[in-house]
Coordinates of C-alpha atoms in Angstrom, one line a residue:
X1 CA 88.9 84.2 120.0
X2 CA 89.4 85.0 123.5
X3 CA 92.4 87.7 124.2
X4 CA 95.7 86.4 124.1
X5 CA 97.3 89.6 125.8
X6 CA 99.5 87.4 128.7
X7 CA 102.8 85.7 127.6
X8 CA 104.1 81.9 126.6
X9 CA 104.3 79.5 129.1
X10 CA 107.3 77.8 130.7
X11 CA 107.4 75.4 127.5
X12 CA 108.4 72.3 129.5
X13 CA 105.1 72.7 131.4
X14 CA 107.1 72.1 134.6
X15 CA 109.7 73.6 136.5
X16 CA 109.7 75.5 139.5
X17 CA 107.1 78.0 140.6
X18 CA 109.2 81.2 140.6
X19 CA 110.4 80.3 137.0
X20 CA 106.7 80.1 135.7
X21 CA 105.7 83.5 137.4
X22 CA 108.6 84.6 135.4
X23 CA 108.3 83.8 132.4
X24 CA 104.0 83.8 132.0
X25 CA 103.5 87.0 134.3
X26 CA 100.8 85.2 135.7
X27 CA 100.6 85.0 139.5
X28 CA 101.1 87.2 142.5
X29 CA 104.0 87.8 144.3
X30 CA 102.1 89.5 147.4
X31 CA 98.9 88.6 149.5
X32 CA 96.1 90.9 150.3
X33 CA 96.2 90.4 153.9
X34 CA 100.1 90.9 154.0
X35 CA 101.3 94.1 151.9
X36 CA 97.8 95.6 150.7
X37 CA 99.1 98.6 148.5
X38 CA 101.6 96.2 146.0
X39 CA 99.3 93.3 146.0
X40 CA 96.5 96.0 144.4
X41 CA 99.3 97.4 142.3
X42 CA 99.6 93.7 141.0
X43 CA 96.2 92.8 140.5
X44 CA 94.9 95.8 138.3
X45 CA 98.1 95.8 136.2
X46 CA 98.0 91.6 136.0
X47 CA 94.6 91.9 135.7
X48 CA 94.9 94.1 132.5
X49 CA 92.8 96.8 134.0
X50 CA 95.3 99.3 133.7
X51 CA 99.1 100.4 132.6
X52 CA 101.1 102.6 133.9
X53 CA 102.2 105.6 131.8
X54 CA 105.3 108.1 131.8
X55 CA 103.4 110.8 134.2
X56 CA 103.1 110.1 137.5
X57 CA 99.4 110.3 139.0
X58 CA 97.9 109.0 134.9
X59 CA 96.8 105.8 134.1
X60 CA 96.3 103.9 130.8
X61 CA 92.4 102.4 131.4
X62 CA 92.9 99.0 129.2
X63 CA 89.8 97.8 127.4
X64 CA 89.0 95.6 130.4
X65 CA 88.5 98.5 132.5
X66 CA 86.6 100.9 130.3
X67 CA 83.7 97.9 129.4
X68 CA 82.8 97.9 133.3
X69 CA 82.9 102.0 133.0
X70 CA 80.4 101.8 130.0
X71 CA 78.8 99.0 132.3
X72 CA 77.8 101.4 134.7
X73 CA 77.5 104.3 132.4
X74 CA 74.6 102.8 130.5
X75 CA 72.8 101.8 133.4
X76 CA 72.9 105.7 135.0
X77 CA 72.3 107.2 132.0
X78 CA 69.5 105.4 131.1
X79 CA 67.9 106.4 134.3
X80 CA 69.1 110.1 135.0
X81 CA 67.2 110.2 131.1
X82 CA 64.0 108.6 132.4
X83 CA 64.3 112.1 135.7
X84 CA 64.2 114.5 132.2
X85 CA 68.2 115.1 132.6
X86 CA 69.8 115.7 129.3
X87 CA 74.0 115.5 128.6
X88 CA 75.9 118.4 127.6
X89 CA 79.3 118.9 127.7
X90 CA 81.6 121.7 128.5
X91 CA 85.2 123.0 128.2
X92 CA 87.7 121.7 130.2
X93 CA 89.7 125.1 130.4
X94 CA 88.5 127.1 132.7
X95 CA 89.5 131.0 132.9
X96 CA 90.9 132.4 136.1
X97 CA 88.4 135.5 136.3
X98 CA 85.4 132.3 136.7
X99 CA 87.1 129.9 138.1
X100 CA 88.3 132.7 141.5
X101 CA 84.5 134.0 141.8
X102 CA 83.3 131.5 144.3
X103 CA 86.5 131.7 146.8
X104 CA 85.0 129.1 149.4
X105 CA 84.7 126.8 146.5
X106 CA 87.5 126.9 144.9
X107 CA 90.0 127.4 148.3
X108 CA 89.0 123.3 148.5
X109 CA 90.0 122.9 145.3
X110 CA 92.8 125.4 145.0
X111 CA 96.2 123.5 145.5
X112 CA 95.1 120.5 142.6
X113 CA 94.3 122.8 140.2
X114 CA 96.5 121.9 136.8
X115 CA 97.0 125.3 134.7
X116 CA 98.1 126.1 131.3
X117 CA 100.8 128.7 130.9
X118 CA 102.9 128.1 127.6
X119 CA 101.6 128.0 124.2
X120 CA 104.9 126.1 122.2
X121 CA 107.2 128.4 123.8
X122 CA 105.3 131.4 124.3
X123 CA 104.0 132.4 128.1
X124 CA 99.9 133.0 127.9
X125 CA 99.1 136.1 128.8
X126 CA 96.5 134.9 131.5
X127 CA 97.3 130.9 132.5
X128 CA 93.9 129.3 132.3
X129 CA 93.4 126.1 134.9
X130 CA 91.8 122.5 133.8
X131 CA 88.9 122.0 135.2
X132 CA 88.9 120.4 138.8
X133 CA 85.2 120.2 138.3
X134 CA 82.9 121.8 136.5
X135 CA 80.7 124.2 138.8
X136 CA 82.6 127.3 138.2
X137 CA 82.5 126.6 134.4
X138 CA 79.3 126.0 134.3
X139 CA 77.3 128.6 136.2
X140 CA 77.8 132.0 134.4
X141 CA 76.1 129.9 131.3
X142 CA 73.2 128.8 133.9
X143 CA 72.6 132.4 134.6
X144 CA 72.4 133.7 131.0
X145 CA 70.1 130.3 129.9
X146 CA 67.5 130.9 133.1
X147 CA 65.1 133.9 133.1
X148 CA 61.9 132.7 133.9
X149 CA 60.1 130.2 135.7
X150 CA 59.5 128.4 132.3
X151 CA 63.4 127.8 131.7
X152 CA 63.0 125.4 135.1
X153 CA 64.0 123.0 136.3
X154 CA 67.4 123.3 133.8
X155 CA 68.7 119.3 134.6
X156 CA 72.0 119.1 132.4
X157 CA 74.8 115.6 133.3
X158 CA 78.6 115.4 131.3
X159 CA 80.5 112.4 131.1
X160 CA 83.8 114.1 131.3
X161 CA 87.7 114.0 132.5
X162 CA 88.8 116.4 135.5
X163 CA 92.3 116.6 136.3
X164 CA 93.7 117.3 140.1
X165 CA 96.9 117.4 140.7
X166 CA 98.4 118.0 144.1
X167 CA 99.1 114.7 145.8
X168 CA 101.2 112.2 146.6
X169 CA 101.5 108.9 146.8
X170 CA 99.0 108.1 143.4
X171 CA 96.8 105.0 143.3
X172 CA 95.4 103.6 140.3
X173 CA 91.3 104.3 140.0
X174 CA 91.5 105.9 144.0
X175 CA 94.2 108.7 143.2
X176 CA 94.9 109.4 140.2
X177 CA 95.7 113.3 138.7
X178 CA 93.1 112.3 135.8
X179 CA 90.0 110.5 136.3
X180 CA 86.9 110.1 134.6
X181 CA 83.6 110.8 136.1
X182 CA 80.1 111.8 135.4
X183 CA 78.8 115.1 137.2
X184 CA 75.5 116.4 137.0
X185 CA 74.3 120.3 137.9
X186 CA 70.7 121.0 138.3
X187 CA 68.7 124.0 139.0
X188 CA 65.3 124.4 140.4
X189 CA 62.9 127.0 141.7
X190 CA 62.3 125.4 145.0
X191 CA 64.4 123.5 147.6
X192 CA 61.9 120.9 147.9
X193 CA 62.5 119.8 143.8
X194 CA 66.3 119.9 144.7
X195 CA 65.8 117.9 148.2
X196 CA 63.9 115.0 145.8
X197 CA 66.5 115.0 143.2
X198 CA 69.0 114.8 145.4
X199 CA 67.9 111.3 147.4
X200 CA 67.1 109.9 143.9
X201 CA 70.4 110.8 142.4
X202 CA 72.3 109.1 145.9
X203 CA 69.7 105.8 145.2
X204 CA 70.5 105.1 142.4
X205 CA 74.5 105.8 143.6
X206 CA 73.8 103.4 145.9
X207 CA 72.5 100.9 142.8
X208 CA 75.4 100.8 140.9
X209 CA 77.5 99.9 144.5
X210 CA 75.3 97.4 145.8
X211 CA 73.1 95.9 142.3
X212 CA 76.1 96.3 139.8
X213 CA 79.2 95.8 141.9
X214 CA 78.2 93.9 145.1
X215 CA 79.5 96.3 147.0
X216 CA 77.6 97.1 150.5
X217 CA 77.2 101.0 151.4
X218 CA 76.1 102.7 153.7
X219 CA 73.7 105.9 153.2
X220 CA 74.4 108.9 155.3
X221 CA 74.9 112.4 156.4
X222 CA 77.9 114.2 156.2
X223 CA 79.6 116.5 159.4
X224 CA 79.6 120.3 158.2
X225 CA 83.1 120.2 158.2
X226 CA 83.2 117.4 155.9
X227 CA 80.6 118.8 153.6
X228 CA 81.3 120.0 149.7
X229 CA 82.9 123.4 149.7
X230 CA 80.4 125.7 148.5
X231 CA 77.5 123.5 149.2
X232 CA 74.0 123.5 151.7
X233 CA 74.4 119.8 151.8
X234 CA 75.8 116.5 150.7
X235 CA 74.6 113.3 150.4
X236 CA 77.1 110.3 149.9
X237 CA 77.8 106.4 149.3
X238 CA 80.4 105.7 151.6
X239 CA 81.6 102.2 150.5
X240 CA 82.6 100.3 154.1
X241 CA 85.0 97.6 153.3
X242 CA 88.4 96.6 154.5
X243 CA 91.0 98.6 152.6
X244 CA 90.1 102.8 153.4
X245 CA 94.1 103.4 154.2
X246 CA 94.8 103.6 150.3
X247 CA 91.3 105.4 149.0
X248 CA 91.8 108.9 148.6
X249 CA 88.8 111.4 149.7
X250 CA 88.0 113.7 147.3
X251 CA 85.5 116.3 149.3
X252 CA 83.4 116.4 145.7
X253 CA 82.8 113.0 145.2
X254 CA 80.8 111.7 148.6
X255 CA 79.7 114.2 151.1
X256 CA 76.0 114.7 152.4
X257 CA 74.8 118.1 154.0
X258 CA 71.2 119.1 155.3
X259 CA 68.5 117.7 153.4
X260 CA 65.2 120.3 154.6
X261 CA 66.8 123.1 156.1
X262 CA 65.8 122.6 159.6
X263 CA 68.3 123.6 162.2
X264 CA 69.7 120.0 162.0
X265 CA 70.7 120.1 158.2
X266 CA 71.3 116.6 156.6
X267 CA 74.1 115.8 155.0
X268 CA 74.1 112.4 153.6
X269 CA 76.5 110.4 152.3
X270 CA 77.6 106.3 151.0
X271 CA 80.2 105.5 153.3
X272 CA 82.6 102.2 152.7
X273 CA 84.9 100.6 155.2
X274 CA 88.0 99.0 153.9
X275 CA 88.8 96.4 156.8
X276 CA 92.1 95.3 156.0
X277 CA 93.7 98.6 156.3
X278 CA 91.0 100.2 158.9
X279 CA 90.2 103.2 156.5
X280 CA 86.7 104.7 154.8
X281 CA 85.7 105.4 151.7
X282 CA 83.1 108.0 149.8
X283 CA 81.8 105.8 146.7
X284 CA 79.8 108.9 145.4
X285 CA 78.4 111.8 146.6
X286 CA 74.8 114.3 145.8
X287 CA 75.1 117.3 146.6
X288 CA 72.4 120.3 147.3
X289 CA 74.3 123.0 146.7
X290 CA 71.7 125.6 148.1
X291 CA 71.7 129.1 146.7
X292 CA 75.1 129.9 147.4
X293 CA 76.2 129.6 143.8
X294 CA 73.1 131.0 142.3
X295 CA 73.9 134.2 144.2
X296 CA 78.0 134.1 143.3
X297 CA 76.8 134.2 139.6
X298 CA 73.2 135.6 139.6
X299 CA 71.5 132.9 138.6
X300 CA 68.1 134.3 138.9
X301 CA 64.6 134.0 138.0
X302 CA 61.4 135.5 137.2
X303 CA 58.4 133.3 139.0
X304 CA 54.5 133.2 137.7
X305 CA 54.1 136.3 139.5
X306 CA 56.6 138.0 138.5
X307 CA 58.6 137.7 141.4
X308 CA 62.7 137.7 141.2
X309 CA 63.9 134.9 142.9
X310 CA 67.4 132.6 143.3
X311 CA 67.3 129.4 141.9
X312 CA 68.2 126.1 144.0
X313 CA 70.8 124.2 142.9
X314 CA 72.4 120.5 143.1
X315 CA 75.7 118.9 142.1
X316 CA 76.0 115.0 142.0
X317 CA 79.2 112.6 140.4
X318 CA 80.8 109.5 140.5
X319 CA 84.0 108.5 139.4
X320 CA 85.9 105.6 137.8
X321 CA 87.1 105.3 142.0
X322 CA 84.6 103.2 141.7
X323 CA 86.5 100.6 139.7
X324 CA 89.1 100.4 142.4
X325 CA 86.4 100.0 145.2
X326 CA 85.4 97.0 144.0
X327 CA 88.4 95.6 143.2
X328 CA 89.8 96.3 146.7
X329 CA 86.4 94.7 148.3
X330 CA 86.7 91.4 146.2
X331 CA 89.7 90.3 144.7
X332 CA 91.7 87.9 146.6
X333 CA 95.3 86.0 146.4
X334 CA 94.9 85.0 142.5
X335 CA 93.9 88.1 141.1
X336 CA 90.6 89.9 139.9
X337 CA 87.1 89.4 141.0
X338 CA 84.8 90.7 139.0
X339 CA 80.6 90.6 139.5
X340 CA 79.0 89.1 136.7
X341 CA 76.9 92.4 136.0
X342 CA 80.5 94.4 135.3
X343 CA 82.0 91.3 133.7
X344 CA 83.4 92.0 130.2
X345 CA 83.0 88.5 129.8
X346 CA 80.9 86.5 131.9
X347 CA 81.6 83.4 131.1
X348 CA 85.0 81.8 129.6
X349 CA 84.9 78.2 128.0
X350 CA 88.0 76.3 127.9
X351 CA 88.3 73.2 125.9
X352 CA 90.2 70.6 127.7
X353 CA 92.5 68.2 126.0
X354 CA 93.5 64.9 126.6
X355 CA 96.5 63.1 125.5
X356 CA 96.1 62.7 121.9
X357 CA 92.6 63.1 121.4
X358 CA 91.1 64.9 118.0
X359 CA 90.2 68.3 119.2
X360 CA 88.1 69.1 116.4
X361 CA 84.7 67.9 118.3
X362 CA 85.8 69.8 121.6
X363 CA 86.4 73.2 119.6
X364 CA 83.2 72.9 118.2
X365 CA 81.2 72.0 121.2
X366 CA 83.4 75.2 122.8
X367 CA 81.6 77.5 119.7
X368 CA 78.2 76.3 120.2
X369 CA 78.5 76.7 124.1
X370 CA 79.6 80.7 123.5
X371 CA 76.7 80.3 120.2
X372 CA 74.2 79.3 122.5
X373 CA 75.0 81.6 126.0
X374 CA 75.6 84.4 123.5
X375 CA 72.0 84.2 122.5
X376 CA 70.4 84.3 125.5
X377 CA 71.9 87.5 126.8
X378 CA 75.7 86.1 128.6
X379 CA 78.4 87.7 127.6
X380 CA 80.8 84.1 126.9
X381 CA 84.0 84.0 124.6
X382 CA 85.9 80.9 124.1
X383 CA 89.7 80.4 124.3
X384 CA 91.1 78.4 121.8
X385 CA 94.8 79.1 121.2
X386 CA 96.5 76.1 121.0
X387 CA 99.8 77.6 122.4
X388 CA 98.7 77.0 126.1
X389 CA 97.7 74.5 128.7
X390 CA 94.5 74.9 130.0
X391 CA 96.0 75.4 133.1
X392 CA 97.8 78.3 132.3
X393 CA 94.6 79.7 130.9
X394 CA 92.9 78.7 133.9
X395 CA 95.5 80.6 135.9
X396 CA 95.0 83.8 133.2
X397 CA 91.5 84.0 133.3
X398 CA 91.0 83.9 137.0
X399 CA 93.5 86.5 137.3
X400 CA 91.4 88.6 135.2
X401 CA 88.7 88.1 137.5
X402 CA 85.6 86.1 134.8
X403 CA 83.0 85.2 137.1
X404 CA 82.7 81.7 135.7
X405 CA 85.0 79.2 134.0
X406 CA 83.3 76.3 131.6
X407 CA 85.6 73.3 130.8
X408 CA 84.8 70.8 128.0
X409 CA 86.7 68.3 127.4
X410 CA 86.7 64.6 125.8
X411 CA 84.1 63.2 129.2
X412 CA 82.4 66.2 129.1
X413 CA 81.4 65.2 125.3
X414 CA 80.5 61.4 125.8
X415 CA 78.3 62.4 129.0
X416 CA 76.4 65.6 126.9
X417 CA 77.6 68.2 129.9
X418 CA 79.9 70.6 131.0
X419 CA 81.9 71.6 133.8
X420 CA 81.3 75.0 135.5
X421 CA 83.6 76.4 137.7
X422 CA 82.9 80.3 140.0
X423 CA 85.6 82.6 140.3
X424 CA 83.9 83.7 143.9
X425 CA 84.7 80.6 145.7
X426 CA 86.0 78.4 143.4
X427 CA 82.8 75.5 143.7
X428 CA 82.8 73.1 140.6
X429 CA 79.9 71.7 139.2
X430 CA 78.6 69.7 136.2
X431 CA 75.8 70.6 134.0
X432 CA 74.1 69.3 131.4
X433 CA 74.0 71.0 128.2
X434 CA 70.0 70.4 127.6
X435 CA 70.0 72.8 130.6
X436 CA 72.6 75.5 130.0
X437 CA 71.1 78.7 129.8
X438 CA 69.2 78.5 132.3
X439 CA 72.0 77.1 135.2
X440 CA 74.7 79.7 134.1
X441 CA 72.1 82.7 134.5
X442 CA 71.3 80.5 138.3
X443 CA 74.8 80.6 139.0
X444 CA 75.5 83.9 137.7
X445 CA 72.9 85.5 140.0
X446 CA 74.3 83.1 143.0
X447 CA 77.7 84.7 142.2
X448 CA 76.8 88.5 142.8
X449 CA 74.9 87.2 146.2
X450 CA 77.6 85.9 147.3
X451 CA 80.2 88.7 146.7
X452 CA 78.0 91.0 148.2
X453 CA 77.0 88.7 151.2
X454 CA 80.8 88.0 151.8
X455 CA 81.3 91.8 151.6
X456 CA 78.9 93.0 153.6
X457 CA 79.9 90.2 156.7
X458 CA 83.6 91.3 156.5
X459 CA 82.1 95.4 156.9
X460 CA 79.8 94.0 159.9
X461 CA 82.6 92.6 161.4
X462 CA 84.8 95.5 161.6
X463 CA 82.4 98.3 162.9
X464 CA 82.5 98.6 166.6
X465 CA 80.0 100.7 168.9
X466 CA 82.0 102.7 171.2
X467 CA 80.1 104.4 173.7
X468 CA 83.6 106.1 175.7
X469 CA 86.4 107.6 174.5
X470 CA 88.6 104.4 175.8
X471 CA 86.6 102.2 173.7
X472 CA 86.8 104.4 170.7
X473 CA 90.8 104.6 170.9
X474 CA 90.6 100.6 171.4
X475 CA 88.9 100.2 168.6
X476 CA 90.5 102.8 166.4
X477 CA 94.1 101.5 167.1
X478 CA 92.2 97.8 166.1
X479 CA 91.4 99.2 162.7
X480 CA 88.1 99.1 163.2
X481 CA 85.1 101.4 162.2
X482 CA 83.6 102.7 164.7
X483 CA 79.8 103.9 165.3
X484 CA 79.5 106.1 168.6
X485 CA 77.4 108.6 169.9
X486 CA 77.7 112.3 169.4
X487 CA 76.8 115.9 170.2
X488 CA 76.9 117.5 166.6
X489 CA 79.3 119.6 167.3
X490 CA 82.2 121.2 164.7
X491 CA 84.2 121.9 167.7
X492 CA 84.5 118.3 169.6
X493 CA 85.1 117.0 165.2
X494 CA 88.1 119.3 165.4
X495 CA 89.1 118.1 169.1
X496 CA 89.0 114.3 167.7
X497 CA 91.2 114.8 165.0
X498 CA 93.9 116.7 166.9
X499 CA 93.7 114.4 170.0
X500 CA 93.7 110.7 167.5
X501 CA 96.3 112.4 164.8
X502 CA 99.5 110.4 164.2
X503 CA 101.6 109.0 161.4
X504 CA 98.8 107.2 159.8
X505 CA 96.5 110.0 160.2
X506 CA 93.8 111.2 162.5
X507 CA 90.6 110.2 163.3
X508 CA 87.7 111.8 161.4
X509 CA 83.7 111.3 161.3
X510 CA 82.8 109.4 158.1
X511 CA 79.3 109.8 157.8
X512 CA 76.5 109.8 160.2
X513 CA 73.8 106.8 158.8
X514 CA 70.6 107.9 157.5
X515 CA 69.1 104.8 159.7
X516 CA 69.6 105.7 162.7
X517 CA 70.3 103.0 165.8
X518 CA 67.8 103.8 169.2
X519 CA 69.5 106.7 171.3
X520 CA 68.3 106.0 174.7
X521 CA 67.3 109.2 176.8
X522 CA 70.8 110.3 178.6
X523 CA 72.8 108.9 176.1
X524 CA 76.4 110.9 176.2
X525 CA 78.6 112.1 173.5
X526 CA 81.6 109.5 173.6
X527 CA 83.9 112.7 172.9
X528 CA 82.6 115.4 175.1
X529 CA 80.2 113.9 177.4
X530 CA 77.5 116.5 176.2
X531 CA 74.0 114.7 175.8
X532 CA 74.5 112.7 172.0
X533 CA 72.2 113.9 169.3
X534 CA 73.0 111.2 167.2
X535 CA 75.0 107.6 165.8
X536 CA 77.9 108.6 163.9
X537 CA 80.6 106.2 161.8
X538 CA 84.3 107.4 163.2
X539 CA 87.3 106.3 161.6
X540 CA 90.2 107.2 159.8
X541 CA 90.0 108.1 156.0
X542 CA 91.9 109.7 153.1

């Protein structure tokens, strides 16, 4: 049986629509296009993708959330195993003495760092911090593991918790003070094995976005003031939908710096655009993290001629942020929308009633309809309970965001079919059962094409060239993301945020695209008027 988690119906069936939100909990009370932030507070608690607990900033992750996490996780970790990476896992306390070594690192980190300082009642001598991430924890067992050549490339991935907690203003999934993630730390002996690794790492970031949960991304390089602290480079996913004003930046988790270490250093990174709110996202980010940490901890080695030598390090995580892209980028005024790939369950049969017809036959076409999906792959349940309308069910199920709906009922029976209905756009359509399988895994596919096509015209539509700084402010102040031309320079970054900051925050560059647009000869920076060296997305982030 299906879950049963949302409550009885208004038992008259009727009644007036505020009474029935009331008493079923289904339903929204806010639109997405109206009051963003409580509409996605709704949807993921309606949605049963998360509760809220007694500690601000933490997050109960309901079953319905953590089966799109394992989703994902089994798809990345099947492929970081077929690049020779192996998991590990580490402590999450971290003592002061390592975690203070690298002081450019950890100065980015530095004001969300949780510590321990009591044991029951007692003070610890020395307060040791929770991990913020795992670098600093990491490293001083790199340095004792690697001596020689032949201990490299040392490729080691944990599927861990980190806890940060300065902020304010918490978000389920986008800011939270505990969030899970996966972070790999790889050492090599040359840049150009870290360079690969790190543009394989950001593709297949860029699958799980784009193949897994239709979400369009953009791949890029990241300004060297927005790079990883610490790091040569970073590459990102920055996810570009509507909704950026409530996703919280985290400078780990998407930032791209120089890829070959030519005096124009990449940094790359997947950049999203949240167009309802005007604000950009970082879905994920690889980093190289050069040599700067092999020399903080001496993480040296001995080549084949017995050479000493630094190793060449890369960092690289994503985060169950993720989960709260894609919910921002797809759901809609009833609730969850969920890709079929991510879909706990993919598709949902309802049997339909009518009047005082034996249900008997209905239940048990519903059970050979999940029998027969179930076999070939789709992930189907069937809900029976007999203590709600199939409306109300209908109205539960789309708020939990099920990619497709099948109905059977009494017609359905007599004429051998069933009815399909999509979640996406709501199209109804009736099949016949001889040719089951094969439609639902059609429609299935037509779903995910769809979300991602919808997506990715809503992104288009909001990014604006802007060629002057009177077209960039136009276009800021209309929320929109805006690719202009640009001079490289840390100085006119720093001049753009000061001259565009306000009460919804300044304007920042968001990641500079790893396709580049033609620069025609005498093209000028839209900020300085210095000749442009490149395209660059501009808009205001968290």
């Amino acid at each position: 049986m299906a879950d049963q988690g949302a409550k009885k119906p208004n038992a008259k069936g009727g009644g007036k629509k505020k009474e029935v939100k009331k008493e079923t909990g289904l339903g929204l009370s806010k639109k997405k296009d109206e009051n963003f932030g409580e509409w996605y507070s709704e949807v993921v608690v309606n949605s049963e993708m998360i509760e809220y607990y007694d500690i601000s900033g933490c997050y109960i992750l309901r079953p319905w959330t953590i089966a799109i996490w394992e989703t994902m996780q089994a798809f990345f970790d099947a492929e970081i195993k077929k690049m020779k990476i192996k998991n590990c896992y580490f402590p999450l306390f971290v003592s002061p003495g390592v975690l203070e070594r690298e002081k450019d690192h950890i100065e980015g980190f530095a004001p969300e760092v949780a510590w321990v300082t009591k044991s029951g009642k007692s003070d610890l001598e020395v307060p040791i911090a929770i991990r913020p991430t795992s670098e600093t924890v990491m490293y001083p067992y790199f340095a004792k593991w690697i001596r020689g050549h032949r201990d490299l490339p040392l490729k080691l991935n944990q599927w861990c918790n980190v806890v940060r907690w300065e902020f304010s203003n918490p978000t389920p999934f986008i800011r939270s003070r505990e969030f899970l993630w996966q972070e790999g730390h790889t050492a090599f002996a040359t840049k150009a094995e870290a360079d690969v690794e790190v543009l394989e790492i950001l593709e297949l970031y860029r699958r799980i976005y784009e193949e897994y949960m239709a979400v369009p991304v953009v791949k890029g390089k990241k300004s060297e003031n927005e790079k990883f602290a610490g790091g040569l480079y970073t590459t990102s996913v920055e996810v570009l939908d509507m909704f950026f004003m409530y996703i919280y930046m985290y400078n780990l988790i998407l930032l791209l710096m120089p890829l070959y270490g030519e005096p124009e250093d990449i940094n790359s990174c997947m950049q999203a655009f949240i167009p309802n709110t005007g604000r950009g996202v970082q879905g994920a980010t690889s980093h190289c993290l050069g040599q700067n940490f092999a020399k903080m901890f001496e993480i040296n080695f001995e080549n084949e001629n017995r050479e000493k030598g630094m190793v060449w390090q890369n960092s690289w995580a994503y985060s169950t942020r993720t989960i709260g892209v894609m919910v921002m980028v797809h759901g809609d005024d009833k609730g969850l929308v969920l890709p079929p790939k991510v879909a706990a369950i993919q598709a949902i049969v309802v049997p339909v009633p009518y009047k005082n017809t034996p249900m008997e036959e209905i239940y048990d076409a519903c059970s050979k309809t999940v029998d027969t999906l179930t076999k070939a792959g789709i992930r189907a349940e069937a809900d029976i309970s007999d203590n709600q309308t199939p409306g109300w069910k209908y109205s539960h199920w789309e708020m939990k965001g099920v990619p497709l709906r099948i109905e059977i009922g009494p017609k359905d029976l007599e004429k051998n079919q069933v009815r399909v209905v999509r979640r996406d756009n709501s199209a109804k359509e009736d099949i016949p059962v001889s040719n089951l399988v094969e439609q639902v895994q059609d429609i299935l596919v037509k779903i995910h094409e769809n979300l991602f096509n919808v997506a990715k015209e809503k992104r288009d539509a909001s990014i604006k060239v802007a060629k002057t700084w009177e077209e960039f402010m136009e276009a800021l102040n209309q929320k929109k993301m805006i690719l202009a031309p640009w001079c490289d320079e840390q100085a006119v970054e720093e001049e753009v945020k000061k001259r565009t900051k306000g009460e919804i925050g300044a304007a920042k560059s968001l990641c500079t695209p790893f396709e580049q647009p033609e620069l025609p000869e005498g093209t000028l920076c839209f900020a300085s008027g210095k000749p442009a060296k490149k395209w660059t997305y501009w808009g205001r982030s968290y």
